[in-house]
Each structure stands twice: as structure tokens, then as C-alpha cells.
CSV table of C-alpha atoms in Angstrom, one decimal:
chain,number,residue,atom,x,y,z
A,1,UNK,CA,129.3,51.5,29.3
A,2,UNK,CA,126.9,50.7,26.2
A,3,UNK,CA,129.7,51.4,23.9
A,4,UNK,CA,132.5,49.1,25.7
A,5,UNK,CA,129.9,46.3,25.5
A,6,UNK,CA,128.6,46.9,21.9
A,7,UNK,CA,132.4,46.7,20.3
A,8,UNK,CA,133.6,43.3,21.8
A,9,UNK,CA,130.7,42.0,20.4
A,10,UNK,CA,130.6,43.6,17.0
A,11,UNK,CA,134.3,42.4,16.7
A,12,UNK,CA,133.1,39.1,17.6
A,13,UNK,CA,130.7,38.8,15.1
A,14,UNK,CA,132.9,40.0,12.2
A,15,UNK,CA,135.6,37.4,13.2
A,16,UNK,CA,132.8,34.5,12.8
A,17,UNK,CA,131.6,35.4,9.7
A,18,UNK,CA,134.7,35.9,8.2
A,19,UNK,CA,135.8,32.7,9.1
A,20,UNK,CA,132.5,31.3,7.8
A,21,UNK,CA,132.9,33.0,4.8
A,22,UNK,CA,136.7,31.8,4.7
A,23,UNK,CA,135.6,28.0,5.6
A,24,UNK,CA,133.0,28.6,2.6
A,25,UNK,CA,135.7,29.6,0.0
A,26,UNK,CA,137.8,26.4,0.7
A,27,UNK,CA,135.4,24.4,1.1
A,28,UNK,CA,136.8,21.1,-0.8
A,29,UNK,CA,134.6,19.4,-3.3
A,30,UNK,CA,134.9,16.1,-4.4
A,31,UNK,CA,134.4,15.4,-8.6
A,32,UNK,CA,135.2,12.1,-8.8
A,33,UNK,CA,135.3,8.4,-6.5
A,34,UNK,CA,133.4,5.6,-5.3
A,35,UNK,CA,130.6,5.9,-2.7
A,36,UNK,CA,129.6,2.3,-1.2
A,37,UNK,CA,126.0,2.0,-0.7
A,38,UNK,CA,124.0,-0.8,1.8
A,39,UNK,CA,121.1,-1.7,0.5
A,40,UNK,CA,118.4,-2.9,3.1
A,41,UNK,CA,115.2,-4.6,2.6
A,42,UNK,CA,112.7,-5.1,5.8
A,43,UNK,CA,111.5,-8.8,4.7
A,44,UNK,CA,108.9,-9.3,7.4
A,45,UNK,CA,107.0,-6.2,6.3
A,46,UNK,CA,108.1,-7.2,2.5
A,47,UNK,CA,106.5,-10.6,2.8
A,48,UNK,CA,103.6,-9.1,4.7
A,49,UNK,CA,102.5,-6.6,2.2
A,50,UNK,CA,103.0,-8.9,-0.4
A,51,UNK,CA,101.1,-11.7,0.4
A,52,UNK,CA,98.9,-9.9,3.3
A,53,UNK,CA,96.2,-9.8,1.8
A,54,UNK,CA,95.4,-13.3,0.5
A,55,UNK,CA,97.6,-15.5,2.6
A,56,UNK,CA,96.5,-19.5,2.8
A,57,UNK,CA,97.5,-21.6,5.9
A,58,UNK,CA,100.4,-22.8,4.1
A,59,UNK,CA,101.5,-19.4,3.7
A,60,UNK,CA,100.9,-18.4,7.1
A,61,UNK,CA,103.1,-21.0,8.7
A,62,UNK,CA,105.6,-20.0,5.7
A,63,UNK,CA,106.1,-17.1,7.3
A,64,UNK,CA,106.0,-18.3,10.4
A,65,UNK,CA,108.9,-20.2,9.4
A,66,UNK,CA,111.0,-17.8,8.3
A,67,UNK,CA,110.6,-15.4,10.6
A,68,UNK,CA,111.9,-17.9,13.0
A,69,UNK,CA,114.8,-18.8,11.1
A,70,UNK,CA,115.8,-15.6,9.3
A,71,UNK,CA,116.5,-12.4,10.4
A,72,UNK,CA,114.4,-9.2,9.9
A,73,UNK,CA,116.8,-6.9,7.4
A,74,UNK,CA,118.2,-8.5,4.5
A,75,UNK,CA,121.2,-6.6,3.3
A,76,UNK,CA,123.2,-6.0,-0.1
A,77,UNK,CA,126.2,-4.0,-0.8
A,78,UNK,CA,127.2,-1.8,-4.2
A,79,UNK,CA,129.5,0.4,-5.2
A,80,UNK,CA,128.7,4.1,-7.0
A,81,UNK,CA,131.8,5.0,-8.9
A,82,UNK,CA,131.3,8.4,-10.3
A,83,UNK,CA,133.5,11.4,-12.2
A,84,UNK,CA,132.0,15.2,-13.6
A,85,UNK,CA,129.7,13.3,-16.0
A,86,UNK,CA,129.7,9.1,-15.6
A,87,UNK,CA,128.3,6.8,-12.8
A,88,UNK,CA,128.3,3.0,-12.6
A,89,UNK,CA,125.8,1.2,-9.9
A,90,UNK,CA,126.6,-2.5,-9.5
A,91,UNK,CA,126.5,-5.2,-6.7
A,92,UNK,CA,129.8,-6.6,-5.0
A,93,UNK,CA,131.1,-9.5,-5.8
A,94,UNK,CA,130.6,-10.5,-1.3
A,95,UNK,CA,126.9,-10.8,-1.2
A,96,UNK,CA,126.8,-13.4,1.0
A,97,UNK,CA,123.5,-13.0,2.5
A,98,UNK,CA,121.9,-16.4,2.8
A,99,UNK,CA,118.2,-17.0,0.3
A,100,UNK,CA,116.2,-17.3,2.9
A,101,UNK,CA,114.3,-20.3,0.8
A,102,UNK,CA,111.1,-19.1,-0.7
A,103,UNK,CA,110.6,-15.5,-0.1
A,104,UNK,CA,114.1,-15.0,0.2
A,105,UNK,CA,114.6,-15.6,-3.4
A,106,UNK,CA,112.0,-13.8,-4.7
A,107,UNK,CA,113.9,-11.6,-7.9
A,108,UNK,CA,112.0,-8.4,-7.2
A,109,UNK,CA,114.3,-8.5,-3.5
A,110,UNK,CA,117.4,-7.7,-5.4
A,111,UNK,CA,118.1,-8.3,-9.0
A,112,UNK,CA,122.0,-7.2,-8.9
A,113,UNK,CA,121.8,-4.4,-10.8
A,114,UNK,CA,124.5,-2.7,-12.7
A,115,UNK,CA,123.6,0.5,-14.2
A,116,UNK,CA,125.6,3.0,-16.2
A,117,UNK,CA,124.5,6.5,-16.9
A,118,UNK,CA,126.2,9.4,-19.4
A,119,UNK,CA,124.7,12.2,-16.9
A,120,UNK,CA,125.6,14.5,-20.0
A,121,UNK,CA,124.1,12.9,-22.7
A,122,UNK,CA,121.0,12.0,-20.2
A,123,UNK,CA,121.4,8.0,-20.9
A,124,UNK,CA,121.6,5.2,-18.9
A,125,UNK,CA,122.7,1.3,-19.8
A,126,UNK,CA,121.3,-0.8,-17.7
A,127,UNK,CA,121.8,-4.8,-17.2
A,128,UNK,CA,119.1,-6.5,-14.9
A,129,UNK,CA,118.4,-10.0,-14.4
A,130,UNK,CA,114.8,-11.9,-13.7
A,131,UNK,CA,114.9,-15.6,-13.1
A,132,UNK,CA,117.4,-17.0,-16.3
A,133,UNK,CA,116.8,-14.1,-18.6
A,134,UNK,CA,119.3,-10.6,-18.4
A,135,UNK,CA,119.0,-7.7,-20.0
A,136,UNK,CA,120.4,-5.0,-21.2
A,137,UNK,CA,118.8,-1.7,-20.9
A,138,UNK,CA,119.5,1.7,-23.0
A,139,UNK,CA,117.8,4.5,-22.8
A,140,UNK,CA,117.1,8.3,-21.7
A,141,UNK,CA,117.8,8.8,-18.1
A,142,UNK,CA,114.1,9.0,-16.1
A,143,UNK,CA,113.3,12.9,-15.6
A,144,UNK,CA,112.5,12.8,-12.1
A,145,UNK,CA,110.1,16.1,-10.2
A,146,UNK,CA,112.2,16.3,-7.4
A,147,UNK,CA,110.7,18.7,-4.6
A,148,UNK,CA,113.6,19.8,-2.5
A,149,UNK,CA,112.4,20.5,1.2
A,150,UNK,CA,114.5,21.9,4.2
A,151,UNK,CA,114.7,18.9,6.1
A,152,UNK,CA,118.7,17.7,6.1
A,153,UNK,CA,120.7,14.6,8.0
A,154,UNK,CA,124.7,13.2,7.8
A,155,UNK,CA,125.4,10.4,5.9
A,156,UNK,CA,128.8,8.9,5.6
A,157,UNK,CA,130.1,12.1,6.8
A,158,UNK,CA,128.0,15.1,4.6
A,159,UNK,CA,125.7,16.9,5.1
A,160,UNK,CA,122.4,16.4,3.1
A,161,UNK,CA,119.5,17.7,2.5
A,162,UNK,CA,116.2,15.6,1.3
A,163,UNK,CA,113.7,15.9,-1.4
A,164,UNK,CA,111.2,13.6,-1.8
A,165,UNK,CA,109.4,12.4,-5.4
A,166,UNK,CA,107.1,10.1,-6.9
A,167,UNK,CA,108.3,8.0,-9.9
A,168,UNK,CA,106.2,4.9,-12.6
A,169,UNK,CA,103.4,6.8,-10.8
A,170,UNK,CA,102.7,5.3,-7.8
A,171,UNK,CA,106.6,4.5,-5.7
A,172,UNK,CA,107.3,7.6,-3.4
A,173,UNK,CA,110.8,7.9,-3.1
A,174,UNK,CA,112.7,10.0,-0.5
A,175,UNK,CA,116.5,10.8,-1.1
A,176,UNK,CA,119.0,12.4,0.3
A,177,UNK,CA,121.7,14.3,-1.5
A,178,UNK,CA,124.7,16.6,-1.2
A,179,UNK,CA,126.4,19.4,-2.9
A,180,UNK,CA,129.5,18.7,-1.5
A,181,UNK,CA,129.7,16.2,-4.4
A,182,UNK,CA,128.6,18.1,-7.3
A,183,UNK,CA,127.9,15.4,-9.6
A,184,UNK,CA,124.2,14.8,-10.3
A,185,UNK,CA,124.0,10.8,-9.6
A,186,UNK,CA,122.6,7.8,-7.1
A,187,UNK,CA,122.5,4.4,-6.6
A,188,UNK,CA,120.4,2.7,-9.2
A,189,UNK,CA,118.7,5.0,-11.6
A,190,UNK,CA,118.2,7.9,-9.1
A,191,UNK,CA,119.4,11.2,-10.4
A,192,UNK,CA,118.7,14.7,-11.1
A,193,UNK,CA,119.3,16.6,-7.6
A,194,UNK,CA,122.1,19.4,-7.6
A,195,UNK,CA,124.5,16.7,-6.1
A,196,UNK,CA,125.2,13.2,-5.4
A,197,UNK,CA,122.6,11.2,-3.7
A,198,UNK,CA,124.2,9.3,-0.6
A,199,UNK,CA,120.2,7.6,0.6
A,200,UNK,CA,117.2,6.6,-0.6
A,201,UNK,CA,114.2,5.2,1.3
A,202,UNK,CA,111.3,3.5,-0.3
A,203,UNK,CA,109.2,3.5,2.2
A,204,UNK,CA,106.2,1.5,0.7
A,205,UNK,CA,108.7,-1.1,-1.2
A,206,UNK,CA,110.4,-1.8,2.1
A,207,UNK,CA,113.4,-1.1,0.6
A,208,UNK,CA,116.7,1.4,2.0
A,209,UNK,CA,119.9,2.6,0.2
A,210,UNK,CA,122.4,5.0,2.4
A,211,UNK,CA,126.1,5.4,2.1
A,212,UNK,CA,128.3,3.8,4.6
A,213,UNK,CA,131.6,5.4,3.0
A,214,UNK,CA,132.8,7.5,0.0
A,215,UNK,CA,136.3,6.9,-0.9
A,216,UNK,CA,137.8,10.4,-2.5
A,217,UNK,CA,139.7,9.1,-5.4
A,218,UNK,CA,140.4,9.3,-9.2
A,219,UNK,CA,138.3,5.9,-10.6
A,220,UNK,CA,139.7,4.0,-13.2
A,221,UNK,CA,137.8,3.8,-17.1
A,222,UNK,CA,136.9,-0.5,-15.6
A,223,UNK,CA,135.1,0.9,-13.0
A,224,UNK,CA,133.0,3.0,-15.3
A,225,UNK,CA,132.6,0.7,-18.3
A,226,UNK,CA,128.9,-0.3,-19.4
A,227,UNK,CA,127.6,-3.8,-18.9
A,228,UNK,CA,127.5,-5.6,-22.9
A,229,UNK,CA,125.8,-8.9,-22.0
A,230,UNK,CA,122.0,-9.0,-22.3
A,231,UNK,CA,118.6,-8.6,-24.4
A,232,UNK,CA,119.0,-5.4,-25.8
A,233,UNK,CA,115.9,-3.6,-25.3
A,234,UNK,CA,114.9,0.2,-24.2
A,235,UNK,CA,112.1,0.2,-21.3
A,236,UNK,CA,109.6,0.6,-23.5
A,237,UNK,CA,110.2,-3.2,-24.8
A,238,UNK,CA,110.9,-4.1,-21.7
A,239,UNK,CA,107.5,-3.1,-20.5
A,240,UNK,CA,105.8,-5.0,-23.3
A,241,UNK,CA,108.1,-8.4,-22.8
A,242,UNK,CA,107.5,-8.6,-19.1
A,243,UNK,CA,103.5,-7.6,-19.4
A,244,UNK,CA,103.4,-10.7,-22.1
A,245,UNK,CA,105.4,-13.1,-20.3
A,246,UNK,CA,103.8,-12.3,-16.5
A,247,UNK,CA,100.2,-11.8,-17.6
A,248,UNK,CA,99.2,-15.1,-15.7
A,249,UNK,CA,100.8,-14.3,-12.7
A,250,UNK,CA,98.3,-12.1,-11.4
A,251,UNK,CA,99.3,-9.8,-8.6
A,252,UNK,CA,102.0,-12.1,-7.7
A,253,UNK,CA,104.2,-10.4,-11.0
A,254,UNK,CA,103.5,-7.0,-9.6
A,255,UNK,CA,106.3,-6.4,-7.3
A,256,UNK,CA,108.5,-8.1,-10.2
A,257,UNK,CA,107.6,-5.7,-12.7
A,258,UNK,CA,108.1,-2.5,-10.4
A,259,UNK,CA,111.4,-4.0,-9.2
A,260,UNK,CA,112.6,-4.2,-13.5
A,261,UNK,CA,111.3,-0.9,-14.3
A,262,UNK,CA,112.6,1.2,-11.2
């Protein structure tokens, strides 16, 4: 009787791992297309943490105000085309979310970045905007200590897994990324995981980026070209322009400065 029962099953289990195994060997992955990204920034706490801590009257009924009037998530969309070695990060041309008025148009909310990186050559070109002056950024891509954990989630259809980092010393960033795409990319200058990043959460900075789609396709050499227009500087010089031109702003230029440098 043991033996009758033992062989159904032992047939059983060879028949699911060799389909596992067989699902495993045809498993497709994708080298090249566009992922689209939402970007979403919690503006209550955003304004809170920002201006918590030495917040006049005036302030306080500011954002009273605004809270009344404007909703709680402000939202941006980008696209992420990518091939084996070349990504290019920038905003869509339907941003239509409205300023919000004062705090809404605060830069270091969303400066419409578009950022170009050689994941070969380890370089990035990058073209941000603060108040009337652009940019343009080249330099090494930022070496990021990733620490992969076991945690993982679906987004926009993969599965990933999450590792979680700390980058300009003091931002704790948590991403998500899958090795279904085997290119070594993300939205803005996130990289360096053994595939594609589809979310990142800022938890401190209020700020979210996740997939809501990847479109499997070849991309055109437009959809990867670098941004020309700009200051050229690397982030060195870029450091050492915006600590000379915000030194007076106090802690207001804080959140600025993180938002050029990450």
C-alpha cells in the first residue's frame, strides 16, 4: 500500500519540476523598450516637513489653504526608454497637474528631469532646471551600495525584488527591481541592481516612482539621444554653483539642493 502511494506522488513531483525547470528555460527576457514611470509626491507631508518646524501664522493658514484647495498626491509622468547598455529618463510632454500656487511650485517638487546614462561606459548626461537656469550634467554614474533583501512585490506585471540604500549620505532609498529586464537602469539616476528598476520610494523626501506599464519594443536612436541645451558642468561644479548662489537661503535651499544632486 506504501508503495502505490509513494509512486503517484514521486511522478507528481518530477512532472512539476520539470515543468518549472522547462518554464525557467523559456523564460522571455526583455533587452530593450520603454517603461512609463508615475512619479508621486505626498505634498501635505512635503509641506509639513518642510516648513514644520518654523511655520509663522501666515504659513499656517498657507497651508490651510491649500490643503483645502488642492489635493493630497501630486503626480508626474516619464518615460524610461532603455536597450543592453543606454537609458533616457525624461518628463512627458502631458504634465498637466495644476501649481498649486506657492508650495506647489516649489522646484525641488519636480524639476523635469531628463537624464541619459552609457551604463557601459558608467556616465550619465544629465539636464536639470532650477528657477530660469538649466543645466547640463556629465559625469560618472553614482556607485550606489545596494543591499539586496528577500522581500519582493509586482509591478506593472514582474516580479521584483527590493533592496534598499542610502545615497549624498543622508536620503534612504528603497527600489525595486527585476531580472526579467536584464538591463541595469531606473528612473532618474538610479542604477546598479542586476536588472531594471520598475519603483522607488523615498520615504523621507515624500516622494514615489513605480511603473504603471512597460511597453516591449525596439526604441528608436531619438528616444535615446542626450539632452545638449544647458550649463555644462559635472556635479562637482554644480555643488559649488548652487552652495554660492543659495548660501542666504538658509534651510529654505536645502530641499533644492538635494532635489539637483539626486
Amino acid at each position: 500500500m506504501k508503495i502505490k502511494i509513494f509512486l503517484p506522488l514521486a511522478c507528481l513531483l518530477s512532472i512539476m519540476l520539470a515543468t518549472q525547470s522547462l518554464q525557467a528555460q523559456y523564460a522571455r527576457f526583455i533587452e530593450s523598450g520603454v517603461v512609463t514611470f508615475e512619479k508621486r509626491v505626498n505634498m501635505y507631508a512635503k509641506i509639513q516637513s518642510r516648513y514644520g518646524k518654523s511655520r509663522s501664522s501666515f504659513m499656517e493658514q498657507a497651508l490651510e489653504q491649500y490643503k483645502r484647495t488642492q489635493p493630497q498626491f501630486k503626480s508626474f509622468n516619464y518615460n524610461l526608454a532603455f536597450d543592453g547598455s543606454r537609458t533616457r529618463f525624461w518628463p512627458l510632454n502631458d504634465q498637466t497637474t495644476p501649481s498649486g500656487g506657492f508650495f506647489g511650485d516649489d522646484p525641488s517638487i519636480d524639476m523635469g528631469n531628463t537624464i541619459v546614462t552609457d551604463l557601459l561606459a558608467g556616465q550619465s548626461i544629465g539636464q536639470k532646471s532650477v528657477y530660469e537656469q538649466t543645466y547640463l550634467i556629465t559625469d560618472s554614474t553614482r556607485r550606489i551600495q545596494w543591499r539586496i533583501t528577500n522581500e519582493t512585490r509586482e509591478i506593472a506585471g514582474y516580479e521584483c525584488r527590493r533592496a534598499n540604500a542610502l545615497v549624498l549620505d543622508s536620503i534612504y532609498v528603497v527600489a525595486f527591481y527585476t531580472d526579467q529586464i536584464p538591463v541595469s537602469g531606473g528612473p532618474e539616476s538610479f542604477t546598479g541592481l542586476p536588472g531594471m528598476i520598475l519603483g522607488v520610494a523615498l520615504p523621507y523626501e515624500n516622494t514615489t516612482y513605480f511603473a504603471t506599464k512597460v511597453d516591449d519594443r525596439p526604441v528608436t536612436a531619438k528616444e535615446l539621444e542626450a539632452p545638449k541645451k544647458g550649463k555644462a558642468v559635472n556635479y562637482r561644479e554644480l555643488r559649488a554653483e548652487l552652495e554660492a548662489s543659495l548660501k542666504d537661503w538658509g534651510e529654505y535651499a536645502q530641499p533644492i539642493f538635494k532635489a539637483m544632486m539626486l
